[in-house]
Amino acid sequence: MLTKILITALIIVGALFYLRKPAASVKSQGTSKLGQQMMFRYLVYGLIATSLLASGGYWYWNWQDGNQVVTVTIVSPLEQSSETYQVRKKDILASEITTLDGLSIRLSNQERVIIAKSIQE
């Protein structure tokens, strides 16, 4: 994820340097050529702004989804018991979960985990 952000930032910086580069012969160009360059510049700025907005929207959606509270039920086949906990989605790992209370629970291979969406009112 960090590499994607760094690559995006490098592309944006490179595009800004390219756009700010002084033109060699602005005086000898016609108005048609100048208009095309301005249109290209506005198009690139619009593309950069759209890219930044889309990246920010994806980051916000991922953060919001990771902080969603779900109900996790752990069923143990050995003891014939089940426990229910409230957990954030981002705190559910392959062999461990961390509850909202900060309790860290390690899971065994035999335990069955049931994840259900919590009803928040």
PDB file of C-alpha atoms in Angstrom:
ATOM      1  CA  MET A   1       0.000   0.000   0.000  1.00  0.00           C
ATOM      2  CA  LEU A   2       2.841   2.359   0.862  1.00  0.00           C
ATOM      3  CA  THR A   3       4.548   1.690  -2.471  1.00  0.00           C
ATOM      4  CA  LYS A   4       1.361   2.605  -4.343  1.00  0.00           C
ATOM      5  CA  ILE A   5       1.204   5.909  -2.481  1.00  0.00           C
ATOM      6  CA  LEU A   6       4.884   6.630  -3.180  1.00  0.00           C
ATOM      7  CA  ILE A   7       4.526   5.820  -6.891  1.00  0.00           C
ATOM      8  CA  THR A   8       1.458   8.036  -7.144  1.00  0.00           C
ATOM      9  CA  ALA A   9       3.294  10.885  -5.407  1.00  0.00           C
ATOM     10  CA  LEU A  10       6.298  10.509  -7.736  1.00  0.00           C
ATOM     11  CA  ILE A  11       4.060  10.629 -10.807  1.00  0.00           C
ATOM     12  CA  ILE A  12       2.303  13.740  -9.511  1.00  0.00           C
ATOM     13  CA  VAL A  13       5.606  15.498  -8.752  1.00  0.00           C
ATOM     14  CA  GLY A  14       6.980  14.540 -12.169  1.00  0.00           C
ATOM     15  CA  ALA A  15       3.875  15.861 -13.914  1.00  0.00           C
ATOM     16  CA  LEU A  16       4.086  19.144 -11.997  1.00  0.00           C
ATOM     17  CA  PHE A  17       7.764  19.614 -12.951  1.00  0.00           C
ATOM     18  CA  TYR A  18       6.930  18.843 -16.567  1.00  0.00           C
ATOM     19  CA  LEU A  19       4.091  21.365 -16.613  1.00  0.00           C
ATOM     20  CA  ARG A  20       6.117  24.122 -14.937  1.00  0.00           C
ATOM     21  CA  LYS A  21       9.037  23.769 -17.366  1.00  0.00           C
ATOM     22  CA  PRO A  22       9.434  27.052 -19.312  1.00  0.00           C
ATOM     23  CA  ALA A  23       8.511  26.899 -22.984  1.00  0.00           C
ATOM     24  CA  ALA A  24      11.437  27.491 -25.369  1.00  0.00           C
ATOM     25  CA  SER A  25       9.711  29.563 -28.020  1.00  0.00           C
ATOM     26  CA  VAL A  26       6.391  30.870 -26.752  1.00  0.00           C
ATOM     27  CA  LYS A  27       6.582  34.043 -28.860  1.00  0.00           C
ATOM     28  CA  SER A  28       6.918  32.222 -32.184  1.00  0.00           C
ATOM     29  CA  GLN A  29       3.950  29.940 -31.571  1.00  0.00           C
ATOM     30  CA  GLY A  30       0.533  30.730 -32.941  1.00  0.00           C
ATOM     31  CA  THR A  31      -2.605  31.178 -30.875  1.00  0.00           C
ATOM     32  CA  SER A  32      -3.869  27.763 -31.945  1.00  0.00           C
ATOM     33  CA  LYS A  33      -0.779  26.010 -30.573  1.00  0.00           C
ATOM     34  CA  LEU A  34      -0.929  28.069 -27.387  1.00  0.00           C
ATOM     35  CA  GLY A  35      -4.592  27.165 -26.929  1.00  0.00           C
ATOM     36  CA  GLN A  36      -3.819  23.464 -27.325  1.00  0.00           C
ATOM     37  CA  GLN A  37      -1.078  23.679 -24.710  1.00  0.00           C
ATOM     38  CA  MET A  38      -3.414  25.438 -22.278  1.00  0.00           C
ATOM     39  CA  MET A  39      -6.104  22.820 -22.862  1.00  0.00           C
ATOM     40  CA  PHE A  40      -3.541  20.033 -22.287  1.00  0.00           C
ATOM     41  CA  ARG A  41      -2.377  21.725 -19.091  1.00  0.00           C
ATOM     42  CA  TYR A  42      -5.953  21.999 -17.767  1.00  0.00           C
ATOM     43  CA  LEU A  43      -6.590  18.384 -18.698  1.00  0.00           C
ATOM     44  CA  VAL A  44      -3.499  17.222 -16.795  1.00  0.00           C
ATOM     45  CA  TYR A  45      -4.409  19.303 -13.740  1.00  0.00           C
ATOM     46  CA  GLY A  46      -7.928  17.876 -13.842  1.00  0.00           C
ATOM     47  CA  LEU A  47      -6.542  14.353 -14.097  1.00  0.00           C
ATOM     48  CA  ILE A  48      -4.242  14.969 -11.129  1.00  0.00           C
ATOM     49  CA  ALA A  49      -7.108  16.397  -9.054  1.00  0.00           C
ATOM     50  CA  THR A  50      -9.361  13.462  -9.965  1.00  0.00           C
ATOM     51  CA  SER A  51      -6.611  11.011  -9.061  1.00  0.00           C
ATOM     52  CA  LEU A  52      -6.059  12.664  -5.679  1.00  0.00           C
ATOM     53  CA  LEU A  53      -9.788  12.704  -4.925  1.00  0.00           C
ATOM     54  CA  ALA A  54     -10.169   9.049  -5.914  1.00  0.00           C
ATOM     55  CA  SER A  55      -7.155   8.043  -3.780  1.00  0.00           C
ATOM     56  CA  GLY A  56      -8.495   9.988  -0.807  1.00  0.00           C
ATOM     57  CA  GLY A  57     -11.954   8.470  -1.250  1.00  0.00           C
ATOM     58  CA  TYR A  58     -10.525   4.944  -1.382  1.00  0.00           C
ATOM     59  CA  TRP A  59      -8.378   5.590   1.683  1.00  0.00           C
ATOM     60  CA  TYR A  60     -11.411   6.919   3.622  1.00  0.00           C
ATOM     61  CA  TRP A  61     -13.593   3.979   2.558  1.00  0.00           C
ATOM     62  CA  ASN A  62     -10.887   1.484   3.612  1.00  0.00           C
ATOM     63  CA  TRP A  63     -10.429   3.233   6.974  1.00  0.00           C
ATOM     64  CA  GLN A  64     -14.187   3.348   7.580  1.00  0.00           C
ATOM     65  CA  ASP A  65     -14.622  -0.329   6.646  1.00  0.00           C
ATOM     66  CA  GLY A  66     -11.728  -1.382   8.901  1.00  0.00           C
ATOM     67  CA  ASN A  67     -13.224   0.448  11.883  1.00  0.00           C
ATOM     68  CA  GLN A  68     -16.625  -1.207  11.483  1.00  0.00           C
ATOM     69  CA  VAL A  69     -17.608  -3.179  14.595  1.00  0.00           C
ATOM     70  CA  VAL A  70     -18.623  -6.797  14.025  1.00  0.00           C
ATOM     71  CA  THR A  71     -19.733  -9.596  16.333  1.00  0.00           C
ATOM     72  CA  VAL A  72     -17.347 -12.553  16.449  1.00  0.00           C
ATOM     73  CA  THR A  73     -18.498 -15.854  17.908  1.00  0.00           C
ATOM     74  CA  ILE A  74     -15.825 -18.438  18.678  1.00  0.00           C
ATOM     75  CA  VAL A  75     -17.112 -22.012  18.872  1.00  0.00           C
ATOM     76  CA  SER A  76     -14.845 -24.575  20.521  1.00  0.00           C
ATOM     77  CA  PRO A  77     -15.575 -28.181  19.465  1.00  0.00           C
ATOM     78  CA  LEU A  78     -13.552 -29.629  22.362  1.00  0.00           C
ATOM     79  CA  GLU A  79     -15.457 -27.915  25.180  1.00  0.00           C
ATOM     80  CA  GLN A  80     -18.819 -27.562  23.383  1.00  0.00           C
ATOM     81  CA  SER A  81     -18.939 -23.869  24.261  1.00  0.00           C
ATOM     82  CA  SER A  82     -19.116 -20.584  22.420  1.00  0.00           C
ATOM     83  CA  GLU A  83     -18.034 -17.053  23.293  1.00  0.00           C
ATOM     84  CA  THR A  84     -19.185 -13.823  21.634  1.00  0.00           C
ATOM     85  CA  TYR A  85     -17.054 -10.686  21.321  1.00  0.00           C
ATOM     86  CA  GLN A  86     -17.299  -7.227  19.726  1.00  0.00           C
ATOM     87  CA  VAL A  87     -14.338  -6.667  17.378  1.00  0.00           C
ATOM     88  CA  ARG A  88     -13.276  -4.109  14.772  1.00  0.00           C
ATOM     89  CA  LYS A  89     -12.788  -5.625  11.310  1.00  0.00           C
ATOM     90  CA  LYS A  90      -9.172  -4.472  11.101  1.00  0.00           C
ATOM     91  CA  ASP A  91      -8.361  -6.352  14.329  1.00  0.00           C
ATOM     92  CA  ILE A  92      -9.343  -9.767  12.940  1.00  0.00           C
ATOM     93  CA  LEU A  93      -6.219 -11.682  11.930  1.00  0.00           C
ATOM     94  CA  ALA A  94      -5.700 -15.296  10.836  1.00  0.00           C
ATOM     95  CA  SER A  95      -4.872 -16.659  14.284  1.00  0.00           C
ATOM     96  CA  GLU A  96      -5.699 -13.780  16.641  1.00  0.00           C
ATOM     97  CA  ILE A  97      -8.413 -11.218  17.306  1.00  0.00           C
ATOM     98  CA  THR A  98      -8.400  -8.124  19.515  1.00  0.00           C
ATOM     99  CA  THR A  99     -11.694  -7.081  21.096  1.00  0.00           C
ATOM    100  CA  LEU A 100     -12.957  -3.542  21.689  1.00  0.00           C
ATOM    101  CA  ASP A 101     -11.935  -3.946  25.348  1.00  0.00           C
ATOM    102  CA  GLY A 102      -8.334  -4.619  24.302  1.00  0.00           C
ATOM    103  CA  LEU A 103      -8.486  -8.345  25.037  1.00  0.00           C
ATOM    104  CA  SER A 104      -6.224 -10.281  22.664  1.00  0.00           C
ATOM    105  CA  ILE A 105      -7.542 -13.773  21.848  1.00  0.00           C
ATOM    106  CA  ARG A 106      -5.397 -16.368  20.099  1.00  0.00           C
ATOM    107  CA  LEU A 107      -7.292 -18.902  18.035  1.00  0.00           C
ATOM    108  CA  SER A 108      -6.502 -22.571  17.611  1.00  0.00           C
ATOM    109  CA  ASN A 109      -6.945 -24.592  14.426  1.00  0.00           C
ATOM    110  CA  GLN A 110      -9.943 -26.478  15.813  1.00  0.00           C
ATOM    111  CA  GLU A 111     -11.979 -23.430  16.816  1.00  0.00           C
ATOM    112  CA  ARG A 112     -14.631 -22.169  14.450  1.00  0.00           C
ATOM    113  CA  VAL A 113     -15.038 -18.419  14.038  1.00  0.00           C
ATOM    114  CA  ILE A 114     -18.374 -16.894  13.020  1.00  0.00           C
ATOM    115  CA  ILE A 115     -18.331 -13.231  11.990  1.00  0.00           C
ATOM    116  CA  ALA A 116     -21.614 -11.303  11.864  1.00  0.00           C
ATOM    117  CA  LYS A 117     -22.312  -7.628  11.307  1.00  0.00           C
ATOM    118  CA  SER A 118     -23.184  -5.828  14.561  1.00  0.00           C
ATOM    119  CA  ILE A 119     -26.454  -3.936  14.692  1.00  0.00           C
ATOM    120  CA  GLN A 120     -25.602  -0.371  15.692  1.00  0.00           C
ATOM    121  CA  GLU A 121     -28.515   1.887  16.561  1.00  0.00           C
TER     122      GLU A 121
END
